[in-house]
């Protein structure tokens, strides 16, 4: 397996660092628009693991917005798998470049949605991933695989859904992804500061787009932003967090392969962050169309959302200032294999202190990066095979969770997942 | 009197329109960085009042950031008075240009402050107007007058302070400017939208800078932003509005000429707007130093606050979508001339429906513009005279309020002010 990693930002950097401890691939090309970022990742690997390990890595410059450039870099390095780790707005071009180069493809977020023009808060317009699924016949014809949505959420959450359907439930009412954290970022003086742990650009996209829900009788439909608030209690000391519906890939992926009555995604944003996002929207600062703005060098064209992102700390850089844990998981309700009601929360927790010590990578970024590396290893081994455009739930979940959980000493990733049976039987 | 009006934005435009109904000046040169704005103001006057009235106006291009250019335009037109109607950041250059050209000067906001480097929320650093007052000897030497802070607030509020000291009180406890409104802006569909009625750039500057307070025993000192919240009941149907301390010129001007125990300025921001300003600050979007931001044409330098301003409707353009009234006034407490406790609110209300019908100018902008025109008329008549750098309270308030209140039919401005005695005597 020869991998082209597109993007050496927070998640791309962590993917390379996690992969450096594994032997399943022959070559991993770390590419970025700014080649210095790619080189810096490889230097870290050389310093940590030595030059032999680092010799399996190479740096390249890439323009993710140009499919021809993506294909050219992939061909130059004889790449078999393109691992997309740039912002979702570049999904169409990286996706097209991989197919043009005859490579398989993985990403962690799918092609973007467009709200319904007339009824944005009740009907779907262009859905997340629609552009990619529309091209599935091309991938099938070419005999190539695009494994889409293979981060932590989407990704591990979808693996949990397949696991629940295959091993825990005979009938599923709801597949409800629930994401929450108790992360706090403080400045050098110890004062709590506002510093989102994930790309604010993507967070705004997810949270302000109309949330999408799937129901068996109704299909996909949308709601007002921040709908159906619910306090969900997260494990391992995180505790109760206010969660709201958010547009997310799981809702588009799970119903394609798994039988359930309802599929939702709720994000534990908390009240303060919800207020901030509402204000950004009210002031038009979430917009991605450029505005004309005065500058020291005369009027310039700039998108307000890019300015919001530029003014906040880089999520990949705040790890040393952050404390707490992040939890990704799936809340499943229905009828268990024994015919009795069952309600289960399947989850994985990452502790920032541990990810910083082990990887110099903050926990949200690291947790996202872990899962595509495991998937690549299963593909390299031939444990997972497929063609066309497939979500993580199209593959057998058991070997994924087994490899993830198995101790490092025994060749696994040493990352056990949790399973909480929450139904109180009287 | 030959006037150079610098700036044909919302307030500058309204100054020209108000002046068009008066005969006290020989020439008014409307100047702007964008000469088309100046020309458009004069075209409006020609259409409304005829070519004879409009012939007393001329349009010019000006660079308010360049004192030499300000002086050159002033000299070219033989200007006697420079009326500054651009953003406060250009105060130093317009101020210097006027003196260089040997003209008198008026503005509606004073040179900007800089917070104290070590104790921003308890001690003052550079105060509003400090730069201008430091140059007072130059103005005195040249025999020229700079009448600073002569809008509505500061401006009319300072006139009220002098009036209260001369005619209503024997001893003043507090001179408290209180500003509130019940303005609502709706889009074409009738939905309420966020559209501040005054420059957001200036509003952020005022509201996020540490508020300044003056006390007789303590001098000037600062507090945390949004301190001392108070619900003040405004007249003429506006009703109760949450007001907080805000940095404003009145606090720097009034104690220089009027004896009082305490001077404050509270702005009726309301809870929603306070929340928005806090969020902008939390995200660094209030900053005026340029950031590097990606753009369709490569990285650009842009100040976040300029982006916030560029994304909101132009305050001068929202008049047709706005309903409600704005109230500017001064809350005075102390001992009346009869030796009894007295508490008085002196105020002026502008109704948006009226200002739009009469002037096609929204009420906050129009109310600001009214007062410098009255002041210019008093200077032209020789009723007000002075040299050096002086605030409105350095002049006799009675002729100002008389000219303002007198009916239009009798040669006045037809804008009565209100006086509410609020102390309930038991």
mmCIF file of C-alpha atoms in Angstrom, chain A residues 33-247:
data_model
loop_
_atom_site.group_PDB
_atom_site.id
_atom_site.type_symbol
_atom_site.label_atom_id
_atom_site.label_comp_id
_atom_site.label_asym_id
_atom_site.label_seq_id
_atom_site.Cartn_x
_atom_site.Cartn_y
_atom_site.Cartn_z
ATOM 1 C CA UNK A 33 -0.333 23.371 -0.107
ATOM 2 C CA UNK A 34 2.473 24.510 2.212
ATOM 3 C CA UNK A 35 5.167 21.839 1.841
ATOM 4 C CA UNK A 36 6.908 23.098 4.996
ATOM 5 C CA UNK A 37 3.978 21.750 7.036
ATOM 6 C CA UNK A 38 4.430 18.310 5.455
ATOM 7 C CA UNK A 39 8.179 18.413 6.062
ATOM 8 C CA UNK A 40 7.662 19.412 9.673
ATOM 9 C CA UNK A 41 5.444 16.356 10.255
ATOM 10 C CA UNK A 42 8.092 14.057 8.836
ATOM 11 C CA UNK A 43 10.834 15.736 10.896
ATOM 12 C CA UNK A 44 8.780 15.030 14.029
ATOM 13 C CA UNK A 45 8.522 11.353 13.004
ATOM 14 C CA UNK A 46 12.273 11.165 12.339
ATOM 15 C CA UNK A 47 13.042 12.679 15.751
ATOM 16 C CA UNK A 48 10.603 10.381 17.557
ATOM 17 C CA UNK A 49 11.064 7.087 15.694
ATOM 18 C CA UNK A 50 14.369 7.442 13.820
ATOM 19 C CA UNK A 51 15.338 7.787 10.208
ATOM 20 C CA UNK A 52 14.396 4.235 9.201
ATOM 21 C CA UNK A 53 10.778 4.814 10.082
ATOM 22 C CA UNK A 54 10.862 8.308 8.532
ATOM 23 C CA UNK A 55 12.288 6.919 5.292
ATOM 24 C CA UNK A 56 8.849 5.402 4.559
ATOM 25 C CA UNK A 57 7.513 8.994 4.415
ATOM 26 C CA UNK A 58 7.958 11.669 1.751
ATOM 27 C CA UNK A 59 6.796 15.290 1.551
ATOM 28 C CA UNK A 60 5.108 16.867 -1.455
ATOM 29 C CA UNK A 61 3.406 20.107 -2.355
ATOM 30 C CA UNK A 62 -0.194 19.739 -3.520
ATOM 31 C CA UNK A 63 -3.059 21.972 -4.608
ATOM 32 C CA UNK A 64 -6.137 20.198 -3.240
ATOM 33 C CA UNK A 65 -8.404 22.489 -5.250
ATOM 34 C CA UNK A 66 -7.027 21.094 -8.540
ATOM 35 C CA UNK A 67 -7.940 17.476 -9.426
ATOM 36 C CA UNK A 68 -5.198 17.365 -12.060
ATOM 37 C CA UNK A 69 -2.577 18.275 -9.475
ATOM 38 C CA UNK A 70 -3.922 15.682 -7.026
ATOM 39 C CA UNK A 71 -3.785 13.033 -9.781
ATOM 40 C CA UNK A 72 -0.298 14.104 -10.860
ATOM 41 C CA UNK A 73 1.140 13.849 -7.330
ATOM 42 C CA UNK A 74 -0.598 10.480 -6.856
ATOM 43 C CA UNK A 75 0.819 9.117 -10.139
ATOM 44 C CA UNK A 76 4.296 10.475 -9.460
ATOM 45 C CA UNK A 77 4.483 8.429 -6.253
ATOM 46 C CA UNK A 78 2.678 5.306 -7.583
ATOM 47 C CA UNK A 79 -0.052 5.828 -4.994
ATOM 48 C CA UNK A 80 -2.641 3.102 -4.334
ATOM 49 C CA UNK A 81 -4.730 5.022 -1.736
ATOM 50 C CA UNK A 82 -5.515 8.723 -1.455
ATOM 51 C CA UNK A 83 -6.297 9.744 2.137
ATOM 52 C CA UNK A 84 -8.131 13.083 2.099
ATOM 53 C CA UNK A 85 -7.390 15.193 5.203
ATOM 54 C CA UNK A 86 -8.239 18.694 3.986
ATOM 55 C CA UNK A 87 -11.377 20.748 4.559
ATOM 56 C CA UNK A 88 -14.612 19.318 3.148
ATOM 57 C CA UNK A 89 -14.799 22.076 0.543
ATOM 58 C CA UNK A 90 -11.982 20.284 -1.297
ATOM 59 C CA UNK A 91 -13.747 16.884 -1.307
ATOM 60 C CA UNK A 92 -14.888 17.104 -4.971
ATOM 61 C CA UNK A 93 -11.412 17.864 -6.327
ATOM 62 C CA UNK A 94 -9.469 15.348 -4.225
ATOM 63 C CA UNK A 95 -12.144 12.711 -4.939
ATOM 64 C CA UNK A 96 -11.887 13.333 -8.701
ATOM 65 C CA UNK A 97 -8.081 13.390 -8.605
ATOM 66 C CA UNK A 98 -7.918 9.995 -6.876
ATOM 67 C CA UNK A 99 -10.177 8.338 -9.440
ATOM 68 C CA UNK A 100 -8.249 9.931 -12.312
ATOM 69 C CA UNK A 101 -5.039 8.473 -10.880
ATOM 70 C CA UNK A 102 -6.585 5.003 -10.527
ATOM 71 C CA UNK A 103 -6.258 5.059 -6.725
ATOM 72 C CA UNK A 104 -8.661 4.078 -3.943
ATOM 73 C CA UNK A 105 -9.884 6.946 -1.776
ATOM 74 C CA UNK A 106 -10.770 7.649 1.861
ATOM 75 C CA UNK A 107 -12.101 10.768 3.517
ATOM 76 C CA UNK A 108 -13.437 11.863 6.916
ATOM 77 C CA UNK A 109 -16.130 14.286 5.734
ATOM 78 C CA UNK A 110 -18.292 14.181 2.659
ATOM 79 C CA UNK A 111 -19.115 16.602 -0.146
ATOM 80 C CA UNK A 112 -21.041 19.610 1.162
ATOM 81 C CA UNK A 113 -24.772 20.158 1.224
ATOM 82 C CA UNK A 114 -26.885 22.998 -0.093
ATOM 83 C CA UNK A 115 -30.079 23.891 1.737
ATOM 84 C CA UNK A 116 -33.427 23.529 -0.016
ATOM 85 C CA UNK A 117 -34.116 26.863 -1.713
ATOM 86 C CA UNK A 118 -37.746 27.165 -0.644
ATOM 87 C CA UNK A 119 -38.121 25.056 2.502
ATOM 88 C CA UNK A 120 -34.623 24.888 4.036
ATOM 89 C CA UNK A 121 -35.904 23.934 7.489
ATOM 90 C CA UNK A 122 -38.182 21.072 6.488
ATOM 91 C CA UNK A 123 -36.877 19.615 3.229
ATOM 92 C CA UNK A 124 -33.391 18.603 2.139
ATOM 93 C CA UNK A 125 -31.738 20.281 -0.861
ATOM 94 C CA UNK A 126 -28.398 18.832 -1.960
ATOM 95 C CA UNK A 127 -27.430 16.472 0.853
ATOM 96 C CA UNK A 128 -24.002 15.763 2.350
ATOM 97 C CA UNK A 129 -22.304 13.226 0.078
ATOM 98 C CA UNK A 130 -24.877 13.495 -2.723
ATOM 99 C CA UNK A 131 -22.190 14.535 -5.207
ATOM 100 C CA UNK A 132 -20.047 11.582 -4.226
ATOM 101 C CA UNK A 133 -22.812 8.969 -4.275
ATOM 102 C CA UNK A 134 -23.902 10.280 -7.700
ATOM 103 C CA UNK A 135 -20.478 9.251 -8.990
ATOM 104 C CA UNK A 136 -20.622 5.754 -7.485
ATOM 105 C CA UNK A 137 -21.158 4.110 -10.928
ATOM 106 C CA UNK A 138 -17.824 5.562 -12.148
ATOM 107 C CA UNK A 139 -16.000 4.078 -9.165
ATOM 108 C CA UNK A 140 -17.744 0.714 -9.610
ATOM 109 C CA UNK A 141 -16.900 0.668 -13.304
ATOM 110 C CA UNK A 142 -13.252 1.402 -12.568
ATOM 111 C CA UNK A 143 -13.200 -1.233 -9.832
ATOM 112 C CA UNK A 144 -12.066 1.353 -7.297
ATOM 113 C CA UNK A 145 -13.178 1.950 -3.706
ATOM 114 C CA UNK A 146 -14.093 5.283 -2.145
ATOM 115 C CA UNK A 147 -14.530 4.744 1.599
ATOM 116 C CA UNK A 148 -16.247 7.949 2.661
ATOM 117 C CA UNK A 149 -16.800 9.363 6.148
ATOM 118 C CA UNK A 150 -14.069 7.281 7.816
ATOM 119 C CA UNK A 151 -12.961 9.574 10.689
ATOM 120 C CA UNK A 152 -14.349 9.328 14.194
ATOM 121 C CA UNK A 153 -17.726 10.988 13.514
ATOM 122 C CA UNK A 154 -18.544 10.008 10.850
ATOM 123 C CA UNK A 155 -16.407 6.875 10.894
ATOM 124 C CA UNK A 156 -16.194 5.141 14.239
ATOM 125 C CA UNK A 157 -19.845 6.061 14.918
ATOM 126 C CA UNK A 158 -20.816 4.226 11.701
ATOM 127 C CA UNK A 159 -18.689 1.232 12.682
ATOM 128 C CA UNK A 160 -20.603 1.180 15.999
ATOM 129 C CA UNK A 161 -23.901 1.242 14.083
ATOM 130 C CA UNK A 162 -22.942 -1.814 12.049
ATOM 131 C CA UNK A 163 -21.695 -3.559 15.199
ATOM 132 C CA UNK A 164 -24.978 -2.854 17.028
ATOM 133 C CA UNK A 165 -27.037 -4.146 14.109
ATOM 134 C CA UNK A 166 -24.946 -7.315 13.687
ATOM 135 C CA UNK A 167 -24.277 -8.238 17.307
ATOM 136 C CA UNK A 168 -26.454 -6.372 19.813
ATOM 137 C CA UNK A 169 -29.936 -5.721 18.389
ATOM 138 C CA UNK A 170 -32.621 -7.634 16.526
ATOM 139 C CA UNK A 171 -34.569 -4.429 15.864
ATOM 140 C CA UNK A 172 -33.334 -0.821 16.049
ATOM 141 C CA UNK A 173 -35.496 2.186 16.895
ATOM 142 C CA UNK A 174 -32.861 4.914 16.840
ATOM 143 C CA UNK A 175 -29.230 5.213 15.832
ATOM 144 C CA UNK A 176 -28.296 8.426 17.592
ATOM 145 C CA UNK A 177 -24.731 9.659 17.369
ATOM 146 C CA UNK A 178 -23.968 11.703 20.517
ATOM 147 C CA UNK A 179 -20.749 13.705 20.785
ATOM 148 C CA UNK A 180 -19.673 15.562 23.930
ATOM 149 C CA UNK A 181 -16.618 16.763 25.800
ATOM 150 C CA UNK A 182 -15.461 18.602 28.904
ATOM 151 C CA UNK A 183 -12.517 20.340 27.250
ATOM 152 C CA UNK A 184 -11.303 23.668 28.616
ATOM 153 C CA UNK A 185 -8.610 25.883 27.058
ATOM 154 C CA UNK A 186 -6.724 28.365 29.227
ATOM 155 C CA UNK A 187 -4.194 31.028 28.266
ATOM 156 C CA UNK A 188 -0.753 31.235 29.879
ATOM 157 C CA UNK A 189 -2.235 33.264 32.739
ATOM 158 C CA UNK A 190 -4.732 30.476 33.463
ATOM 159 C CA UNK A 191 -7.812 32.326 32.157
ATOM 160 C CA UNK A 192 -10.338 30.284 30.205
ATOM 161 C CA UNK A 193 -10.347 31.374 26.537
ATOM 162 C CA UNK A 194 -12.570 30.695 23.557
ATOM 163 C CA UNK A 195 -10.673 28.267 21.339
ATOM 164 C CA UNK A 196 -12.722 25.604 19.549
ATOM 165 C CA UNK A 197 -11.029 22.210 19.476
ATOM 166 C CA UNK A 198 -12.061 21.570 15.880
ATOM 167 C CA UNK A 199 -12.002 23.703 12.700
ATOM 168 C CA UNK A 200 -14.393 26.626 13.329
ATOM 169 C CA UNK A 201 -14.991 26.749 9.574
ATOM 170 C CA UNK A 202 -16.347 23.184 9.580
ATOM 171 C CA UNK A 203 -18.137 23.645 12.903
ATOM 172 C CA UNK A 204 -20.050 26.640 11.530
ATOM 173 C CA UNK A 205 -20.898 24.668 8.388
ATOM 174 C CA UNK A 206 -22.203 21.746 10.436
ATOM 175 C CA UNK A 207 -24.074 23.731 13.048
ATOM 176 C CA UNK A 208 -25.737 26.454 10.981
ATOM 177 C CA UNK A 209 -26.817 24.299 8.077
ATOM 178 C CA UNK A 210 -30.299 22.899 8.650
ATOM 179 C CA UNK A 211 -29.873 19.674 10.663
ATOM 180 C CA UNK A 212 -30.894 16.529 8.830
ATOM 181 C CA UNK A 213 -32.833 13.652 10.376
ATOM 182 C CA UNK A 214 -33.852 10.326 8.847
ATOM 183 C CA UNK A 215 -37.023 8.397 9.634
ATOM 184 C CA UNK A 216 -38.073 5.152 8.041
ATOM 185 C CA UNK A 217 -41.533 6.428 7.092
ATOM 186 C CA UNK A 218 -40.415 9.882 6.022
ATOM 187 C CA UNK A 219 -36.913 9.566 4.592
ATOM 188 C CA UNK A 220 -34.519 12.486 5.074
ATOM 189 C CA UNK A 221 -35.884 15.807 6.282
ATOM 190 C CA UNK A 222 -34.473 18.933 7.902
ATOM 191 C CA UNK A 223 -35.282 21.070 10.932
ATOM 192 C CA UNK A 224 -34.392 24.509 12.280
ATOM 193 C CA UNK A 225 -30.774 24.762 13.530
ATOM 194 C CA UNK A 226 -30.204 23.671 17.152
ATOM 195 C CA UNK A 227 -33.457 21.680 17.255
ATOM 196 C CA UNK A 228 -34.526 18.999 19.765
ATOM 197 C CA UNK A 229 -32.187 20.040 22.618
ATOM 198 C CA UNK A 230 -31.427 17.144 24.955
ATOM 199 C CA UNK A 231 -29.134 16.756 27.937
ATOM 200 C CA UNK A 232 -27.067 13.609 27.342
ATOM 201 C CA UNK A 233 -24.907 12.153 30.100
ATOM 202 C CA UNK A 234 -21.453 11.264 28.772
ATOM 203 C CA UNK A 235 -19.247 8.634 30.462
ATOM 204 C CA UNK A 236 -15.824 8.758 32.146
ATOM 205 C CA UNK A 237 -16.486 11.897 34.158
ATOM 206 C CA UNK A 238 -17.606 14.155 31.312
ATOM 207 C CA UNK A 239 -21.167 14.198 32.619
ATOM 208 C CA UNK A 240 -24.279 15.966 31.304
ATOM 209 C CA UNK A 241 -23.950 18.211 28.220
ATOM 210 C CA UNK A 242 -26.674 20.013 26.237
ATOM 211 C CA UNK A 243 -26.846 18.407 22.785
ATOM 212 C CA UNK A 244 -28.748 19.615 19.705
ATOM 213 C CA UNK A 245 -29.409 18.283 16.212
ATOM 214 C CA UNK A 246 -26.625 19.099 13.776
ATOM 215 C CA UNK A 247 -26.166 18.245 10.103
#
